[in-house]
């Protein structure tokens, strides 16, 4: 086990003092980087990148090599590996989003779903985690991740991406028992998948609830947050002599921060629709916060990016407990130099808040 050379990301998640605000970007390895597009062409397609630990490691390291400011690495994989391992048959058409060969529509479909074994059925992800940890050699911590049960369920029921979640919402209201059975199986699968990643070397984990904000307040509590709470209560929270922080990110969850803060995670991810300083007051001392610059700010010039970074840092104010990030993933059209300006601004402008 190599000692961590830069642990400010883990420290901020636990509200321990740091010298500058740590920063990473959701989707930091991805299509905006020419080196990523070259690796994907080399591998053949996106799933081949995910399924080959050497390729997954190569693209995980690309943003770190380009931007020395990054304070964390994130496993290169996808949230849809779990439904794929449940037998749904994940594939990507070029230029389009994810698709499944099989769709989940009935109670019988749900009853037939297996709970994947992380080592037997998702061994390629566990191997990617351990390969990346070895390659990082203590440079920065490695984040593991999974989708939330609700977010995974939307892809499984719709058969891919959706604008209105028509089939998933209909199932939720017509047949709540079936939906609960699906979410319960997914919560069990996610728990053992994340624990597998932690045992393989992930030093923090993030749960992506990308579509939780699409639910009503009542449905969010019952069909999304309850299952994330269950997952968090089953996670390994300490490994290799260190705490393994858990980050919960509900996109569009700004109205419900108080209840999300009570669900047992160490930190909440915020999208850009809430004010960071107000969010800090609302959650109090319970959790750290991660976020929350609008990713489209990166289309603007470096000076404007720097101004926005300064505004967000001032809104959070003094002290630890903030990990800077975008409020959602970086988009393929962003100029990589703008991402660099963003990362530099976070470190340069944040030192004054940690004296
Ligand atoms: O064409 C390509 O190269 C594929 C694009 C791509 C990439 C780079 C997909 C397909 N997934 C990923 C990697 C990925 N996905 C990562 C690791 C990379 C990193 O962060 O550096 C992570 C954490 C994810 C997580 C993910 N996948 C989420 C949750 C986060 C979020 O952005 O909200 C979701 C919803 C997915 C599904 C998915 N996979 C891929 C796409 C294009 C999508 C979104 C589809 C949709 O909008 O419905």
PDB file of N, CA, C and O and ligand atoms in Angstrom, residues 26-31 36 40 46 74-80 92 98 145 155 161 208 210-211 328, ligand 1:
ATOM      1  N   UNK A  26     -16.839  16.009 -12.961  1.00  0.00           N
ATOM      2  CA  UNK A  26     -17.638  14.868 -13.399  1.00  0.00           C
ATOM      3  C   UNK A  26     -17.414  14.678 -14.897  1.00  0.00           C
ATOM      4  O   UNK A  26     -17.401  15.654 -15.642  1.00  0.00           O
ATOM      5  N   UNK A  27     -17.222  13.423 -15.310  1.00  0.00           N
ATOM      6  CA  UNK A  27     -16.915  13.061 -16.701  1.00  0.00           C
ATOM      7  C   UNK A  27     -15.575  13.629 -17.174  1.00  0.00           C
ATOM      8  O   UNK A  27     -15.441  13.987 -18.352  1.00  0.00           O
ATOM      9  N   UNK A  28     -14.608  13.692 -16.228  1.00  0.00           N
ATOM     10  CA  UNK A  28     -13.324  14.309 -16.600  1.00  0.00           C
ATOM     11  C   UNK A  28     -12.563  13.512 -17.658  1.00  0.00           C
ATOM     12  O   UNK A  28     -11.767  14.081 -18.399  1.00  0.00           O
ATOM     13  N   UNK A  29     -12.785  12.208 -17.721  1.00  0.00           N
ATOM     14  CA  UNK A  29     -12.250  11.422 -18.836  1.00  0.00           C
ATOM     15  C   UNK A  29     -13.391  11.289 -19.838  1.00  0.00           C
ATOM     16  O   UNK A  29     -14.400  10.676 -19.531  1.00  0.00           O
ATOM     17  N   UNK A  30     -13.242  11.870 -21.007  1.00  0.00           N
ATOM     18  CA  UNK A  30     -14.375  11.785 -21.928  1.00  0.00           C
ATOM     19  C   UNK A  30     -14.124  12.480 -23.246  1.00  0.00           C
ATOM     20  O   UNK A  30     -12.994  12.870 -23.557  1.00  0.00           O
ATOM     21  N   UNK A  31     -15.206  12.642 -23.964  1.00  0.00           N
ATOM     22  CA  UNK A  31     -15.115  13.008 -25.376  1.00  0.00           C
ATOM     23  C   UNK A  31     -14.540  14.393 -25.656  1.00  0.00           C
ATOM     24  O   UNK A  31     -14.144  14.664 -26.780  1.00  0.00           O
ATOM     25  N   UNK A  36      -8.724  11.019 -25.398  1.00  0.00           N
ATOM     26  CA  UNK A  36      -9.778  10.041 -25.118  1.00  0.00           C
ATOM     27  C   UNK A  36     -10.358   9.499 -26.422  1.00  0.00           C
ATOM     28  O   UNK A  36     -10.522   8.292 -26.587  1.00  0.00           O
ATOM     29  N   UNK A  40     -10.451   5.623 -27.618  1.00  0.00           N
ATOM     30  CA  UNK A  40     -11.701   4.928 -27.939  1.00  0.00           C
ATOM     31  C   UNK A  40     -11.628   4.337 -29.347  1.00  0.00           C
ATOM     32  O   UNK A  40     -12.080   3.209 -29.580  1.00  0.00           O
ATOM     33  N   UNK A  46     -16.854   2.297 -27.009  1.00  0.00           N
ATOM     34  CA  UNK A  46     -16.896   2.688 -25.608  1.00  0.00           C
ATOM     35  C   UNK A  46     -16.878   1.483 -24.652  1.00  0.00           C
ATOM     36  O   UNK A  46     -16.128   1.470 -23.667  1.00  0.00           O
ATOM     37  N   UNK A  74     -11.311   9.391 -11.176  1.00  0.00           N
ATOM     38  CA  UNK A  74     -12.544   8.598 -11.089  1.00  0.00           C
ATOM     39  C   UNK A  74     -12.430   7.422 -12.044  1.00  0.00           C
ATOM     40  O   UNK A  74     -12.004   7.577 -13.200  1.00  0.00           O
ATOM     41  N   UNK A  75     -12.779   6.257 -11.511  1.00  0.00           N
ATOM     42  CA  UNK A  75     -12.796   5.022 -12.292  1.00  0.00           C
ATOM     43  C   UNK A  75     -13.463   5.278 -13.632  1.00  0.00           C
ATOM     44  O   UNK A  75     -14.561   5.853 -13.677  1.00  0.00           O
ATOM     45  N   UNK A  76     -12.854   4.829 -14.716  1.00  0.00           N
ATOM     46  CA  UNK A  76     -13.529   4.919 -16.002  1.00  0.00           C
ATOM     47  C   UNK A  76     -14.394   3.690 -16.187  1.00  0.00           C
ATOM     48  O   UNK A  76     -13.912   2.563 -16.295  1.00  0.00           O
ATOM     49  N   UNK A  77     -15.699   3.929 -16.187  1.00  0.00           N
ATOM     50  CA  UNK A  77     -16.661   2.855 -16.374  1.00  0.00           C
ATOM     51  C   UNK A  77     -17.989   3.513 -16.687  1.00  0.00           C
ATOM     52  O   UNK A  77     -18.000   4.661 -17.141  1.00  0.00           O
ATOM     53  N   UNK A  78     -19.090   2.847 -16.428  1.00  0.00           N
ATOM     54  CA  UNK A  78     -20.401   3.473 -16.624  1.00  0.00           C
ATOM     55  C   UNK A  78     -21.357   2.937 -15.577  1.00  0.00           C
ATOM     56  O   UNK A  78     -21.162   1.841 -15.051  1.00  0.00           O
ATOM     57  N   UNK A  79     -22.413   3.697 -15.306  1.00  0.00           N
ATOM     58  CA  UNK A  79     -23.397   3.213 -14.324  1.00  0.00           C
ATOM     59  C   UNK A  79     -24.179   2.016 -14.877  1.00  0.00           C
ATOM     60  O   UNK A  79     -24.732   1.235 -14.112  1.00  0.00           O
ATOM     61  N   UNK A  80     -24.200   1.848 -16.207  1.00  0.00           N
ATOM     62  CA  UNK A  80     -25.068   0.816 -16.796  1.00  0.00           C
ATOM     63  C   UNK A  80     -24.431  -0.567 -16.836  1.00  0.00           C
ATOM     64  O   UNK A  80     -25.004  -1.509 -17.377  1.00  0.00           O
ATOM     65  N   UNK A  92     -24.232   0.457 -27.372  1.00  0.00           N
ATOM     66  CA  UNK A  92     -24.237   1.869 -27.757  1.00  0.00           C
ATOM     67  C   UNK A  92     -24.217   1.954 -29.271  1.00  0.00           C
ATOM     68  O   UNK A  92     -23.362   1.352 -29.906  1.00  0.00           O
ATOM     69  N   UNK A  98     -27.074   5.176 -24.619  1.00  0.00           N
ATOM     70  CA  UNK A  98     -27.114   3.741 -24.325  1.00  0.00           C
ATOM     71  C   UNK A  98     -28.468   3.110 -24.686  1.00  0.00           C
ATOM     72  O   UNK A  98     -29.492   3.778 -24.658  1.00  0.00           O
ATOM     73  N   UNK A 145     -17.765   4.367  -8.261  1.00  0.00           N
ATOM     74  CA  UNK A 145     -19.117   4.912  -8.373  1.00  0.00           C
ATOM     75  C   UNK A 145     -20.129   3.878  -8.835  1.00  0.00           C
ATOM     76  O   UNK A 145     -19.783   2.804  -9.330  1.00  0.00           O
ATOM     77  N   UNK A 155     -33.367   3.452 -16.899  1.00  0.00           N
ATOM     78  CA  UNK A 155     -32.771   2.916 -18.132  1.00  0.00           C
ATOM     79  C   UNK A 155     -33.283   1.505 -18.433  1.00  0.00           C
ATOM     80  O   UNK A 155     -33.473   1.132 -19.585  1.00  0.00           O
ATOM     81  N   UNK A 161     -32.092   5.904 -22.749  1.00  0.00           N
ATOM     82  CA  UNK A 161     -32.341   7.253 -22.241  1.00  0.00           C
ATOM     83  C   UNK A 161     -33.797   7.624 -22.496  1.00  0.00           C
ATOM     84  O   UNK A 161     -34.458   7.046 -23.352  1.00  0.00           O
ATOM     85  N   UNK A 208     -24.566   8.200  -8.216  1.00  0.00           N
ATOM     86  CA  UNK A 208     -25.142   9.151  -9.170  1.00  0.00           C
ATOM     87  C   UNK A 208     -26.652   8.932  -9.269  1.00  0.00           C
ATOM     88  O   UNK A 208     -27.102   7.937  -9.839  1.00  0.00           O
ATOM     89  N   UNK A 210     -28.879  10.617 -11.107  1.00  0.00           N
ATOM     90  CA  UNK A 210     -29.028  11.626 -12.165  1.00  0.00           C
ATOM     91  C   UNK A 210     -30.489  11.988 -12.422  1.00  0.00           C
ATOM     92  O   UNK A 210     -30.797  13.126 -12.761  1.00  0.00           O
ATOM     93  N   UNK A 211     -31.393  11.038 -12.245  1.00  0.00           N
ATOM     94  CA  UNK A 211     -32.802  11.300 -12.572  1.00  0.00           C
ATOM     95  C   UNK A 211     -33.712  11.379 -11.348  1.00  0.00           C
ATOM     96  O   UNK A 211     -34.933  11.428 -11.483  1.00  0.00           O
ATOM     97  N   UNK A 328     -22.755  19.126 -13.134  1.00  0.00           N
ATOM     98  CA  UNK A 328     -23.023  17.890 -13.882  1.00  0.00           C
ATOM     99  C   UNK A 328     -21.818  17.676 -14.786  1.00  0.00           C
ATOM    100  O   UNK A 328     -20.847  18.437 -14.711  1.00  0.00           O
TER     101      UNK A 328
HETATM  102  O1  LIG B   1     -19.164   7.819 -26.744  1.00  0.00           O
HETATM  103  C1  LIG B   1     -18.543   7.653 -25.690  1.00  0.00           C
HETATM  104  O2  LIG B   1     -17.301   7.679 -25.623  1.00  0.00           O
HETATM  105  C2  LIG B   1     -19.345   7.330 -24.490  1.00  0.00           C
HETATM  106  C3  LIG B   1     -19.623   8.503 -23.620  1.00  0.00           C
HETATM  107  C4  LIG B   1     -19.632   8.005 -22.188  1.00  0.00           C
HETATM  108  C5  LIG B   1     -18.601   8.168 -21.249  1.00  0.00           C
HETATM  109  C6  LIG B   1     -17.296   8.880 -21.423  1.00  0.00           C
HETATM  110  C7  LIG B   1     -20.646   7.233 -21.585  1.00  0.00           C
HETATM  111  C8  LIG B   1     -21.898   6.726 -22.207  1.00  0.00           C
HETATM  112  N1  LIG B   1     -20.255   6.947 -20.283  1.00  0.00           N
HETATM  113  C9  LIG B   1     -19.013   7.504 -20.039  1.00  0.00           C
HETATM  114  C10 LIG B   1     -18.215   7.360 -18.807  1.00  0.00           C
HETATM  115  C11 LIG B   1     -18.852   7.616 -17.500  1.00  0.00           C
HETATM  116  N2  LIG B   1     -20.211   7.548 -17.256  1.00  0.00           N
HETATM  117  C12 LIG B   1     -18.195   7.894 -16.295  1.00  0.00           C
HETATM  118  C13 LIG B   1     -16.678   7.843 -16.057  1.00  0.00           C
HETATM  119  C14 LIG B   1     -15.924   8.943 -16.677  1.00  0.00           C
HETATM  120  C15 LIG B   1     -15.529  10.096 -15.826  1.00  0.00           C
HETATM  121  O3  LIG B   1     -16.343  10.607 -15.021  1.00  0.00           O
HETATM  122  O4  LIG B   1     -14.393  10.533 -15.992  1.00  0.00           O
HETATM  123  C16 LIG B   1     -19.171   8.088 -15.312  1.00  0.00           C
HETATM  124  C17 LIG B   1     -18.965   8.481 -13.870  1.00  0.00           C
HETATM  125  C18 LIG B   1     -20.427   7.851 -15.931  1.00  0.00           C
HETATM  126  C19 LIG B   1     -21.698   7.876 -15.210  1.00  0.00           C
HETATM  127  C20 LIG B   1     -22.978   7.876 -15.976  1.00  0.00           C
HETATM  128  N3  LIG B   1     -23.319   7.190 -17.109  1.00  0.00           N
HETATM  129  C21 LIG B   1     -24.128   8.562 -15.520  1.00  0.00           C
HETATM  130  C22 LIG B   1     -24.209   9.343 -14.223  1.00  0.00           C
HETATM  131  C23 LIG B   1     -23.529  10.656 -14.321  1.00  0.00           C
HETATM  132  C24 LIG B   1     -24.200  11.679 -15.201  1.00  0.00           C
HETATM  133  O5  LIG B   1     -23.544  12.141 -16.142  1.00  0.00           O
HETATM  134  O6  LIG B   1     -25.359  12.017 -14.907  1.00  0.00           O
HETATM  135  C25 LIG B   1     -25.164   8.331 -16.437  1.00  0.00           C
HETATM  136  C26 LIG B   1     -26.569   8.861 -16.401  1.00  0.00           C
HETATM  137  C27 LIG B   1     -24.640   7.444 -17.449  1.00  0.00           C
HETATM  138  C28 LIG B   1     -25.365   6.862 -18.605  1.00  0.00           C
HETATM  139  C29 LIG B   1     -24.676   7.183 -19.857  1.00  0.00           C
HETATM  140  N4  LIG B   1     -23.582   6.521 -20.322  1.00  0.00           N
HETATM  141  C30 LIG B   1     -23.119   7.118 -21.460  1.00  0.00           C
HETATM  142  C31 LIG B   1     -23.974   8.228 -21.737  1.00  0.00           C
HETATM  143  C32 LIG B   1     -23.825   9.152 -22.904  1.00  0.00           C
HETATM  144  C33 LIG B   1     -24.930   8.273 -20.708  1.00  0.00           C
HETATM  145  C34 LIG B   1     -26.005   9.318 -20.510  1.00  0.00           C
HETATM  146  C35 LIG B   1     -27.215   8.990 -21.324  1.00  0.00           C
HETATM  147  C36 LIG B   1     -28.386   9.880 -20.944  1.00  0.00           C
HETATM  148  O7  LIG B   1     -28.240  11.112 -20.924  1.00  0.00           O
HETATM  149  O8  LIG B   1     -29.446   9.316 -20.675  1.00  0.00           O
END
